[in-house]
mmCIF file of C-alpha atoms and ligand atoms in Angstrom:
data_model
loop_
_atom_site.group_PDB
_atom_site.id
_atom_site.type_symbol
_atom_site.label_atom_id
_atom_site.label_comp_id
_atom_site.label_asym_id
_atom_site.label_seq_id
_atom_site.Cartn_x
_atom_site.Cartn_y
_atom_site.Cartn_z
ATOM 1 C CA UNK A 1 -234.546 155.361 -92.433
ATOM 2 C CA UNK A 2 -231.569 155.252 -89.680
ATOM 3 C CA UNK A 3 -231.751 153.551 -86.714
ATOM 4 C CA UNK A 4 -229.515 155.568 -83.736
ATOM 5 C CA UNK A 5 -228.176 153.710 -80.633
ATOM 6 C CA UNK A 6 -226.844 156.019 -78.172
ATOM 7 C CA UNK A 7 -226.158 156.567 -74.403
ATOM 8 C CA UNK A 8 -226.139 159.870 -73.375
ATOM 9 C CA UNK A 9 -225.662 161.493 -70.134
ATOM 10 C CA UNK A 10 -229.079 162.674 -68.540
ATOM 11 C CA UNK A 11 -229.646 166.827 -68.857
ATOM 12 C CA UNK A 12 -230.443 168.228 -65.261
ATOM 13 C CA UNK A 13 -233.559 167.817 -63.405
ATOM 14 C CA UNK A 14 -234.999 165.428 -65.884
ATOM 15 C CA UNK A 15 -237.709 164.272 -63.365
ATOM 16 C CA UNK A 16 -239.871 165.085 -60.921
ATOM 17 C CA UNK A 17 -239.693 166.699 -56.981
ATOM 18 C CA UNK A 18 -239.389 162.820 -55.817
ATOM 19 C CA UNK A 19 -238.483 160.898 -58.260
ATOM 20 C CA UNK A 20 -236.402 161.475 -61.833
ATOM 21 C CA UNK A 21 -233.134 160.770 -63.614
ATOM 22 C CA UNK A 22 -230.291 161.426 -61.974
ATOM 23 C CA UNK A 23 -228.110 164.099 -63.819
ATOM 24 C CA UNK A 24 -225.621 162.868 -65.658
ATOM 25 C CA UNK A 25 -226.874 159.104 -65.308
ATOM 26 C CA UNK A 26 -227.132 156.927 -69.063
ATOM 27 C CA UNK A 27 -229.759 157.435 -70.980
ATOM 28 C CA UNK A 28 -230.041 154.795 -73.350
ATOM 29 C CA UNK A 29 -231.920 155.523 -76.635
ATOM 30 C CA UNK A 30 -232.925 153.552 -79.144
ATOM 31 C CA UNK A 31 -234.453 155.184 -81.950
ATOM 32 C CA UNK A 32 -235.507 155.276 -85.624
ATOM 33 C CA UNK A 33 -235.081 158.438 -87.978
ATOM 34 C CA UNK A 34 -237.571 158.258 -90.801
ATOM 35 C CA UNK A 35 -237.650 160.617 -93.691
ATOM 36 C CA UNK A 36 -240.874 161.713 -94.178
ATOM 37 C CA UNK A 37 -242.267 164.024 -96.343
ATOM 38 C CA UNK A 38 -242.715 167.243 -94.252
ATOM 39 C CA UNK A 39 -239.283 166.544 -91.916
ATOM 40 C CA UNK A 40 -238.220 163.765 -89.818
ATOM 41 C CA UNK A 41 -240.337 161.028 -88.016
ATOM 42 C CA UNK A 42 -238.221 160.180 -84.932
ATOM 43 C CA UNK A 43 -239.726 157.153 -82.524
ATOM 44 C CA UNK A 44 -238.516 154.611 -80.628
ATOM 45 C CA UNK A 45 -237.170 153.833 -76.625
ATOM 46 C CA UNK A 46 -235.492 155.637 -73.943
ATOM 47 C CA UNK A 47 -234.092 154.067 -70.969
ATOM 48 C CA UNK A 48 -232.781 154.955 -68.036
ATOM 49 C CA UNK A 49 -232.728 154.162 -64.062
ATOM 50 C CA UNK A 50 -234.655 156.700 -61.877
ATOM 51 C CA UNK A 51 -233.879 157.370 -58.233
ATOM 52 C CA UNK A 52 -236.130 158.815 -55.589
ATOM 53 C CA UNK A 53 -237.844 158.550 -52.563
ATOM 54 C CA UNK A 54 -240.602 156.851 -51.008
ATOM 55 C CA UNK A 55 -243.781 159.519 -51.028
ATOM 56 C CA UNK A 56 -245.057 157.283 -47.880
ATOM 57 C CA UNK A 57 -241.830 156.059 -45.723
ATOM 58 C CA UNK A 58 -238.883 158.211 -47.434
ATOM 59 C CA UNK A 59 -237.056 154.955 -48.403
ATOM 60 C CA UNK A 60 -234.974 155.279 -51.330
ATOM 61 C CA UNK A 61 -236.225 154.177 -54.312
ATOM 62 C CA UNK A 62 -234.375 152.940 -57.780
ATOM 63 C CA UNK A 63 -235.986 151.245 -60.402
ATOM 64 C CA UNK A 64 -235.480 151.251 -64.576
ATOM 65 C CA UNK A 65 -237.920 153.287 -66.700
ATOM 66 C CA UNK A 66 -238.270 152.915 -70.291
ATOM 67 C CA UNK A 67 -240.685 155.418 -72.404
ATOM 68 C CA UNK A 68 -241.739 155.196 -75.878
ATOM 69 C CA UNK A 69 -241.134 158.466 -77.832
ATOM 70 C CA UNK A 70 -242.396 159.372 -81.170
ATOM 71 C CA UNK A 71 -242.274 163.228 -82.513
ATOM 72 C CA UNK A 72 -242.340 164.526 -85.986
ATOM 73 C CA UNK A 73 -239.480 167.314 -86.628
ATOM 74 C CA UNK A 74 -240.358 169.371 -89.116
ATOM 75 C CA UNK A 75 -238.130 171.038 -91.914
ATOM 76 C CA UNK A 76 -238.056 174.847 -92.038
ATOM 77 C CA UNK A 77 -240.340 176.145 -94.323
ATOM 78 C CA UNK A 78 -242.682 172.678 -94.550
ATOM 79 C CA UNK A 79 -246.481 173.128 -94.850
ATOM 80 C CA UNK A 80 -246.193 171.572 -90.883
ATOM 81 C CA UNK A 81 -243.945 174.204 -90.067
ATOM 82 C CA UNK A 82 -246.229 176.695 -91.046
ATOM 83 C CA UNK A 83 -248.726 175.237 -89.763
ATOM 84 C CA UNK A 84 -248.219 174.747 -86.347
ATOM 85 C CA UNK A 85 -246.945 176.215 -83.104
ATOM 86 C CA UNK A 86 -244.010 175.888 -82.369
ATOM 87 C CA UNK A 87 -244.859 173.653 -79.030
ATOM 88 C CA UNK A 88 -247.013 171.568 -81.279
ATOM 89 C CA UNK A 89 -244.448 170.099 -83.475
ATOM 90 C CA UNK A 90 -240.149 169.744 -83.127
ATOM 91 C CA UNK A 91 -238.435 171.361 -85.729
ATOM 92 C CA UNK A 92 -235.162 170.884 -87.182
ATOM 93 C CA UNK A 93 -232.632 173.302 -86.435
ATOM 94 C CA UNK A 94 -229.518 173.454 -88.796
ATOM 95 C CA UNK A 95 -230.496 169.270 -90.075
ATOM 96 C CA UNK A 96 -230.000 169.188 -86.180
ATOM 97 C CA UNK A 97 -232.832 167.486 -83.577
ATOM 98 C CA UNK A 98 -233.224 168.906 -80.662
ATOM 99 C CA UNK A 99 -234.502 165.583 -78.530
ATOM 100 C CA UNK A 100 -234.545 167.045 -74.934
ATOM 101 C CA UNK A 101 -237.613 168.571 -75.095
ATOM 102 C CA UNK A 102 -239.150 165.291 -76.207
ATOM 103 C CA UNK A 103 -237.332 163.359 -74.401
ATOM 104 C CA UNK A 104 -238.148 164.977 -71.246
ATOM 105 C CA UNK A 105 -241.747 165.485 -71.865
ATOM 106 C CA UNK A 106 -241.934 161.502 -72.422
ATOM 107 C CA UNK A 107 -239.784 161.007 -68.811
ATOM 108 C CA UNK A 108 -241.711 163.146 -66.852
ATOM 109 C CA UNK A 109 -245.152 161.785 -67.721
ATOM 110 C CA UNK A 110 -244.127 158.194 -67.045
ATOM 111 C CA UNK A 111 -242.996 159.064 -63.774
ATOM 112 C CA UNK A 112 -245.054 158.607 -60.637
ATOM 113 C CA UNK A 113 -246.607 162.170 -58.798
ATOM 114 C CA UNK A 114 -246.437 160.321 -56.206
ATOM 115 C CA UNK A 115 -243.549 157.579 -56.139
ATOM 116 C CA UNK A 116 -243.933 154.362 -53.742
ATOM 117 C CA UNK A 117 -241.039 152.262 -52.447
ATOM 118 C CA UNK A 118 -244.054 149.425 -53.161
ATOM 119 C CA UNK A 119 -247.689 149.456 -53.835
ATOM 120 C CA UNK A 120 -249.014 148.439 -50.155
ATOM 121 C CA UNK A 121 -246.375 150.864 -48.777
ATOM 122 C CA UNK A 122 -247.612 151.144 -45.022
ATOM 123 C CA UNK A 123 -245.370 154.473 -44.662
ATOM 124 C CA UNK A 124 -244.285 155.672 -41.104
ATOM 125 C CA UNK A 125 -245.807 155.468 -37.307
ATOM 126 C CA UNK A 126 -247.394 158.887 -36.899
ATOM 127 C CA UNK A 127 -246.195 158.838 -33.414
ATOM 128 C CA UNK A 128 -242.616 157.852 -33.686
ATOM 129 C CA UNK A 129 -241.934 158.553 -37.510
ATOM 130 C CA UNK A 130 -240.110 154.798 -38.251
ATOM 131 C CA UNK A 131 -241.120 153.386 -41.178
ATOM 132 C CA UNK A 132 -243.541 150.601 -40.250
ATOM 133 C CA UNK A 133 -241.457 148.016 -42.574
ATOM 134 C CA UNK A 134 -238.441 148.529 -39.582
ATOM 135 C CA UNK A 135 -241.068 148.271 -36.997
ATOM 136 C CA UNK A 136 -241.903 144.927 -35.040
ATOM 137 C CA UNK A 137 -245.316 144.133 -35.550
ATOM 138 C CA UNK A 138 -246.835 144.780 -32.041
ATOM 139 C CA UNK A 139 -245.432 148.007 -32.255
ATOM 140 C CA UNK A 140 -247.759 150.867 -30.473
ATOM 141 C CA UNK A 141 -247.396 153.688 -28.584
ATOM 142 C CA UNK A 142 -250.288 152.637 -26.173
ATOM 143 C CA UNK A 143 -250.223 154.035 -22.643
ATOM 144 C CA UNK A 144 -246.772 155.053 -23.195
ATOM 145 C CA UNK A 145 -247.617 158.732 -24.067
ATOM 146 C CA UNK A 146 -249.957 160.384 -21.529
ATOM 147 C CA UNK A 147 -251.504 162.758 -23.769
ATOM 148 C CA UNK A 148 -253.317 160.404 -24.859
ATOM 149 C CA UNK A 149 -254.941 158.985 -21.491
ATOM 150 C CA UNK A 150 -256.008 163.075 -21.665
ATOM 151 C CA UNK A 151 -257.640 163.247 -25.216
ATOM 152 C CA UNK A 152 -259.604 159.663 -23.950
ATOM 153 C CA UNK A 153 -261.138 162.016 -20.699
ATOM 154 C CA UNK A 154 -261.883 164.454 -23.443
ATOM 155 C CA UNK A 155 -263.791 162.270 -25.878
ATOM 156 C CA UNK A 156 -265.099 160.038 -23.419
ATOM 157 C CA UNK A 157 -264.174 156.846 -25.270
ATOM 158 C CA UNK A 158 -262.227 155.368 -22.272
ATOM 159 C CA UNK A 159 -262.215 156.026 -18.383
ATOM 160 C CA UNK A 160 -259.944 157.686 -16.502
ATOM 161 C CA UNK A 161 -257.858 154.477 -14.874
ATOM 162 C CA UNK A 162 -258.036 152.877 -18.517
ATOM 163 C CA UNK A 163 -254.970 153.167 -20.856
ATOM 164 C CA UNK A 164 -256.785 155.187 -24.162
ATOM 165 C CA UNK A 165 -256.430 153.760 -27.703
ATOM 166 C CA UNK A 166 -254.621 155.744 -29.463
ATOM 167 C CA UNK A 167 -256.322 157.073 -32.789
ATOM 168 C CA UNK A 168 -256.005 155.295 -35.916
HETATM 169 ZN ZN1 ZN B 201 -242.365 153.242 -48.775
HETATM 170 ZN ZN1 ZN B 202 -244.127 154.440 -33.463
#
């Protein structure tokens, strides 16, 4: 068994459309290689900060993600090898591992679809597109836009010499 501590540069678009690893940024892994029978057994931690944006109010967003990785490599010519597709299983190339693969696999599905800057994110006026965290807290566009004093005559929901409440 050999344990490997290394920081590596991130490989390109390691990540997804909002959020991911920044290429180029450390990648910290910490990893064992066991010897097993049919190749090697490689598990352990990668860490790394991930940038990206808000899905709700575009604010930027930078936090530290660390992912548990474990994948068998197999030797050329093992029973696994023979075995098993190709996808299914690492193999070693040359006594060389080929962790990207792995490594970005394990990224990728510990990153949020849809990223938040926080969990009760109240994202951005619909009106005025500020993010409601910049906003004072009486902030409304009531009676301000006059569309709106026409969509109340429309649905009947306020008369005509009342300001109109805007939609939720
Ligand atoms: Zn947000
Ligand atoms: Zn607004």
């Amino acid at each position: 068994m050999r344990a490997v501590q290394r920081v590596v540069p991130a490989p390109a678009e390691l990540g997804l459309q909002l959020i991911g690893v920044p290429e180029g940024a450390d990648l910290t892994l910490d990893l064992r290689l066991e010897s097993v029978s049919e190749g090697v057994l490689v598990s352990g931690t990668v860490s790394g900060e991930v940038t990206g944006e808000c899905a709700r109010c575009l604010a930027d967003i930078g936090e530290s993600l660390t992912v548990n990785i474990q994948e068998l490599f197999a030797y050329a010519d093992s029973a696994t090898d023979e075995t098993t597709d190709e996808d299914e299983v690492g193999r070693l190339q040359d006594d060389m591992i080929d962790l990207e693969p792995t490594l970005r696999d394990a990224v990728v599905l510990a990153l949020p679809v849809n990223p938040l800057c926080r969990e009760d994110c109240p994202g951005l006026c619909s009106e005025c597109g500020a993010r409601w965290d910049d906003l004072p807290e009486d902030h409304s566009h009531e009676q301000i836009d006059p569309r709106w004093a026409k969509l109340g005559k429309l649905t009947g929901s306020s008369g005509p010499d009342e300001p109109a409440e805007p939609a939720p």
